[in-house]
XYZ file of C-alpha atoms in Angstrom:
384
model
C -0.005 0.079 -0.216
C 1.406 3.755 -0.961
C 2.058 6.008 1.813
C -0.363 9.274 1.875
C 0.752 11.663 -0.302
C 2.231 13.923 3.165
C 6.239 14.370 1.736
C 6.259 18.447 1.557
C 3.794 19.604 4.091
C 2.775 23.131 4.114
C 5.087 24.437 7.205
C 4.610 27.520 9.481
C 6.379 28.703 12.299
C 6.100 30.944 15.499
C 8.688 32.466 17.847
C 7.909 35.019 20.550
C 10.824 35.755 23.905
C 7.730 35.640 26.397
C 7.535 38.308 29.519
C 8.976 36.662 32.158
C 10.734 38.969 34.103
C 15.112 39.913 32.212
C 13.854 36.804 30.004
C 11.762 38.677 28.277
C 15.125 40.702 26.589
C 16.651 37.378 25.688
C 14.936 34.608 22.940
C 17.158 30.989 23.560
C 14.675 29.244 21.281
C 15.676 28.348 17.720
C 14.357 26.227 15.203
C 14.502 24.551 12.072
C 11.803 24.271 9.070
C 13.226 22.267 6.123
C 11.445 20.673 3.362
C 13.337 18.481 0.662
C 12.862 15.495 -1.843
C 14.244 13.248 0.521
C 12.315 14.652 4.142
C 10.713 16.928 6.160
C 12.163 18.933 8.983
C 10.970 20.621 11.945
C 12.871 20.840 15.315
C 12.966 23.310 18.105
C 15.730 23.651 20.723
C 14.822 25.113 23.938
C 18.295 26.839 24.877
C 18.677 27.812 28.851
C 21.463 29.418 30.790
C 22.107 33.073 32.003
C 20.314 35.478 30.085
C 23.326 36.443 28.145
C 24.856 32.816 27.052
C 21.074 31.007 27.219
C 21.394 30.121 23.778
C 25.272 29.105 23.223
C 24.247 25.431 22.795
C 20.878 25.753 20.924
C 22.250 28.299 18.588
C 25.428 25.433 18.237
C 22.321 22.887 17.136
C 20.375 24.527 15.209
C 23.088 25.279 12.777
C 24.474 21.800 12.605
C 21.435 19.435 13.380
C 20.120 19.423 9.436
C 23.921 18.801 8.014
C 24.483 16.481 10.461
C 21.219 14.249 9.375
C 21.840 14.965 5.595
C 25.145 13.231 5.905
C 23.831 9.942 7.535
C 22.680 7.225 5.336
C 19.132 7.231 6.146
C 18.796 10.383 4.655
C 20.337 9.864 1.285
C 18.730 6.625 0.453
C 15.010 5.632 0.409
C 13.672 3.208 2.497
C 12.697 0.755 -0.644
C 10.056 -1.110 1.597
C 7.165 1.504 2.214
C 5.701 -0.594 4.619
C 8.024 -1.067 7.603
C 9.938 1.854 9.242
C 13.602 3.019 8.126
C 16.159 1.384 10.879
C 18.418 3.616 9.743
C 17.191 6.632 10.383
C 16.377 5.666 14.156
C 20.455 5.093 14.111
C 20.907 8.680 12.112
C 18.519 10.311 15.277
C 20.909 8.708 17.926
C 24.264 9.345 16.056
C 23.336 12.922 15.426
C 22.397 13.742 18.841
C 25.496 11.938 20.542
C 27.608 14.426 18.232
C 26.007 17.319 19.036
C 25.946 16.497 23.118
C 29.964 15.914 21.978
C 30.845 19.280 20.217
C 27.996 21.079 22.827
C 31.303 20.370 25.632
C 33.790 21.919 22.507
C 31.218 24.977 22.450
C 31.042 25.440 26.403
C 34.913 24.834 26.786
C 35.862 27.397 24.547
C 33.585 30.365 25.652
C 34.129 28.947 29.529
C 30.435 29.423 29.576
C 27.786 26.727 30.732
C 24.392 26.002 28.423
C 22.157 24.034 27.420
C 19.221 23.036 25.301
C 16.492 20.457 24.754
C 16.152 19.067 21.103
C 12.824 17.687 19.524
C 12.707 16.744 16.101
C 10.080 15.507 14.064
C 11.071 14.064 10.197
C 8.684 12.957 7.753
C 10.181 10.678 5.477
C 8.843 7.884 2.693
C 5.645 8.150 4.318
C 6.880 7.371 8.464
C 7.053 10.260 10.935
C 9.893 9.959 12.962
C 10.722 11.906 16.418
C 13.741 12.603 18.566
C 13.562 14.214 22.062
C 15.843 15.163 24.718
C 14.472 17.378 27.431
C 10.593 19.204 27.967
C 9.951 20.113 23.943
C 7.186 18.143 22.653
C 5.928 17.154 19.609
C 2.209 16.237 19.073
C 0.206 14.708 16.133
C -3.253 16.120 15.472
C -5.427 12.393 14.115
C -9.191 12.558 12.530
C -11.485 9.950 13.085
C -11.734 9.912 16.746
C -13.450 10.694 19.781
C -12.228 13.311 22.205
C -10.767 11.991 24.725
C -11.778 15.426 27.216
C -15.148 15.634 25.817
C -18.086 13.740 27.741
C -20.543 14.763 24.633
C -20.755 12.185 21.770
C -20.674 14.637 19.412
C -17.397 15.663 20.014
C -15.140 17.026 17.228
C -13.877 14.076 15.332
C -10.154 14.798 15.827
C -7.670 14.050 18.899
C -4.168 14.605 19.864
C -1.191 11.771 20.379
C 1.726 13.002 22.263
C 4.681 11.638 20.103
C 7.447 12.731 22.717
C 8.063 11.887 26.411
C 9.135 15.001 28.721
C 11.904 14.363 30.211
C 10.994 16.153 34.085
C 12.871 14.710 37.299
C 8.911 13.961 39.021
C 9.033 11.644 36.260
C 9.271 7.926 37.696
C 11.724 6.398 35.593
C 13.806 9.573 35.375
C 14.342 10.292 39.069
C 14.995 6.750 39.943
C 17.681 6.650 37.183
C 18.918 10.177 39.141
C 18.821 8.490 42.646
C 20.686 5.433 41.593
C 23.674 7.941 40.247
C 23.802 9.960 43.400
C 21.579 12.643 42.785
C 18.699 13.850 44.450
C 15.301 15.454 43.091
C 14.853 18.563 45.319
C 11.586 21.142 44.141
C 10.545 19.007 41.262
C 14.760 19.837 40.534
C 17.808 18.271 39.854
C 20.039 18.463 43.061
C 17.401 21.372 43.648
C 18.813 23.353 40.361
C 17.408 22.141 36.797
C 14.226 21.341 36.086
C 14.659 18.619 33.282
C 16.322 15.273 33.072
C 17.576 15.263 30.031
C 19.401 18.332 28.256
C 22.558 18.360 25.673
C 24.783 20.578 27.440
C 24.412 21.789 31.018
C 28.206 20.117 31.540
C 28.600 21.510 35.043
C 26.037 18.583 35.787
C 28.206 15.952 33.369
C 32.289 15.942 32.827
C 32.160 18.830 35.716
C 29.531 17.038 37.961
C 32.504 16.858 40.979
C 33.992 20.433 40.275
C 33.984 21.872 43.587
C 33.169 25.562 41.900
C 29.889 23.281 40.505
C 29.075 20.990 43.119
C 27.723 22.290 46.463
C 26.149 19.023 47.922
C 29.091 17.557 49.791
C 28.779 14.454 47.425
C 30.846 12.337 44.869
C 28.737 11.306 41.778
C 30.165 8.486 40.428
C 28.119 9.165 36.897
C 26.655 11.634 35.223
C 23.439 12.539 36.666
C 22.066 14.231 33.094
C 22.434 12.684 30.141
C 21.515 13.205 26.727
C 20.127 10.175 25.484
C 16.847 10.853 23.112
C 13.863 9.109 23.290
C 13.168 7.701 19.538
C 10.012 7.449 18.160
C 8.076 6.240 14.415
C 4.756 5.827 13.629
C 3.597 5.300 9.669
C 1.348 7.868 8.644
C -1.755 7.684 7.649
C -4.798 9.845 5.863
C -6.136 10.226 9.177
C -3.354 12.208 10.338
C -4.057 16.052 9.862
C -0.895 18.334 10.997
C 2.189 18.530 13.388
C 3.183 20.371 16.164
C 6.329 20.693 17.559
C 7.089 23.556 20.544
C 9.166 24.428 23.232
C 7.526 23.890 26.392
C 6.343 27.524 26.505
C 3.098 26.016 24.595
C 2.678 22.969 26.602
C 1.835 24.508 30.013
C 0.426 22.609 33.002
C -2.958 24.390 32.001
C -3.144 24.033 28.284
C -3.895 20.279 27.579
C -3.067 18.895 23.677
C -6.064 18.513 22.761
C -7.189 21.876 23.851
C -4.628 22.956 21.353
C -5.234 20.562 18.295
C -8.917 21.935 18.289
C -7.993 25.464 18.274
C -5.094 24.836 15.492
C -7.978 22.558 13.179
C -10.568 25.938 14.119
C -7.988 28.325 12.343
C -7.205 25.643 9.060
C -11.135 25.425 8.826
C -11.115 29.272 8.405
C -8.347 29.395 5.753
C -5.139 30.254 8.035
C -2.111 29.124 6.759
C -0.004 27.048 9.039
C 2.501 30.211 10.068
C -0.910 32.131 11.185
C -1.800 28.986 12.678
C 1.446 28.872 14.700
C 1.241 32.354 15.589
C -2.296 31.877 17.310
C -1.730 28.842 19.099
C 1.550 30.659 20.925
C -0.681 33.894 21.453
C -3.603 32.083 22.996
C -0.578 30.372 25.425
C 0.594 34.163 26.122
C -2.846 34.699 26.994
C -3.082 31.227 29.125
C -0.677 32.526 31.088
C 2.575 31.395 29.458
C 5.709 33.975 30.156
C 8.275 31.961 28.988
C 9.949 31.872 24.962
C 7.532 30.150 22.817
C 8.169 28.542 19.991
C 6.044 27.104 18.019
C 6.231 24.845 14.585
C 2.901 23.678 12.157
C 3.337 21.207 9.514
C -0.022 20.879 7.478
C -0.224 17.056 6.431
C -3.285 17.539 4.412
C -5.605 20.366 3.648
C -8.541 21.118 5.603
C -11.428 20.978 4.577
C -13.374 24.736 5.520
C -16.186 24.580 7.577
C -17.687 26.046 11.216
C -14.553 26.704 13.408
C -15.445 25.020 16.491
C -18.525 22.805 17.585
C -20.350 23.229 20.683
C -18.216 20.873 21.902
C -15.256 22.621 21.026
C -16.775 25.498 23.014
C -17.426 23.454 26.334
C -13.706 22.231 26.339
C -12.233 25.746 25.930
C -14.965 26.920 28.742
C -13.139 24.339 30.764
C -9.924 26.434 30.336
C -11.775 29.537 31.220
C -11.823 30.575 27.325
C -14.788 32.285 26.114
C -15.936 32.726 22.167
C -17.669 35.743 20.675
C -20.180 35.721 17.961
C -17.350 35.619 14.974
C -15.133 32.453 16.141
C -12.734 33.011 13.193
C -10.093 34.210 14.622
C -8.763 36.319 11.798
C -4.779 35.999 13.430
C -5.790 32.577 15.949
C -6.927 35.419 18.969
C -9.641 37.979 18.224
C -12.286 35.277 18.450
C -11.131 33.879 21.341
C -11.441 36.662 24.873
C -9.610 35.088 27.691
C -10.510 36.409 31.258
C -9.883 39.899 32.031
C -6.928 39.292 34.493
C -4.804 37.811 31.592
C -5.468 41.462 29.699
C -1.745 42.143 30.284
C -0.238 39.091 29.120
C -2.245 39.898 25.833
C -1.044 43.414 25.799
C 2.676 42.539 25.817
C 2.635 39.997 23.259
C 0.908 42.806 20.953
C 4.037 45.324 22.084
C 6.543 42.356 20.669
C 5.333 41.144 17.635
C 7.486 43.498 15.587
C 10.414 42.545 17.057
C 9.343 38.763 16.702
C 9.038 39.280 12.562
C 12.567 41.166 12.800
C 14.084 38.286 14.556
C 12.693 35.382 12.813
C 15.719 35.122 10.446
C 17.996 35.247 13.496
C 16.059 32.670 15.594
C 15.222 30.495 13.254
C 16.103 28.426 9.784
C 13.814 27.694 6.729
C 15.548 25.174 4.182
C 13.417 24.907 1.024
C 14.959 22.636 -2.057
C 14.498 25.249 -5.030
C 12.560 22.763 -7.325
C 9.558 22.518 -4.399
C 6.973 25.337 -4.959
C 5.387 25.723 -1.279
C 2.177 26.827 0.159
C 3.357 28.995 2.891
C 6.575 29.925 2.389
C 8.481 32.080 5.528
C 7.911 35.692 5.822
C 10.919 38.152 6.086
């Protein structure tokens, strides 16, 4: 059976620095949107560190992830079986992540500064969707043909969210057990009371230099690295029911916003004829209106056209009301937000978003990279 015709999806991206104190003056996120005849790649890198160097490792990874992947055999050769995933792609993603981790130590030593980043990548190739994840960024697939899991109504919109990646947080039992097994501890849901992720690229003060007195003030000797960069790799065969993919940093995936809430909002915007870039911006704006203050980067890949129609059903409205949102009569949402009103207490967050819009548009070419094969005519090319 031939795979669905989704090799060259419509792509969109949006990034905003957020509103968290001084961090609002810095954007440590980096991203890649890449489409070629061989494959499509979406990847986000959520950098962290001090305000002046939090981009150090995320910037390096964003510039080198794609070139490293393109050198792999899995990229250069097609998957001839078409029915089974390519094991070489799993190997390629593992090797690329390992190489970036090794290079991050060189970068840190050269600059004599420590920083780190997440990595969340989705690769669409030969009818399969592969993901690689390190940290707490996330990839979610929207699928048609299933009842909403969050709604009790049998008439709920037939779209659901499937989380493709696992968040690497210190509160996750498996991650916490590994940390404690290696002599570390979790305090205030953070690694040794400091870092809130259990896997990252970089952060070598928890790795090579974990026992250096400048960085280890716990009084313990750690025999093994407490923080690792081993990615989770997943693969699934795409079907005609798969609608779109969202890859984003953790600023979008707040505790108050469920995955399904976001895919319903995204589908509604697609139904009203919005582009992938407009949808990415709308999701980012909704997260900020819901209280997110972190850097936010959202990438969207529309795998197949979504037929025009009513943006949000009654079941959708009930779903949004559960999260404090209410709809105006015109729920078209021209930019992803105007048709959706949040409680008044969130108005200040929204106004901060609008003040940053022009700066975000100027920074797109700095914080992300779009790569398009010259022969491909993209429906939603990156704006300048």
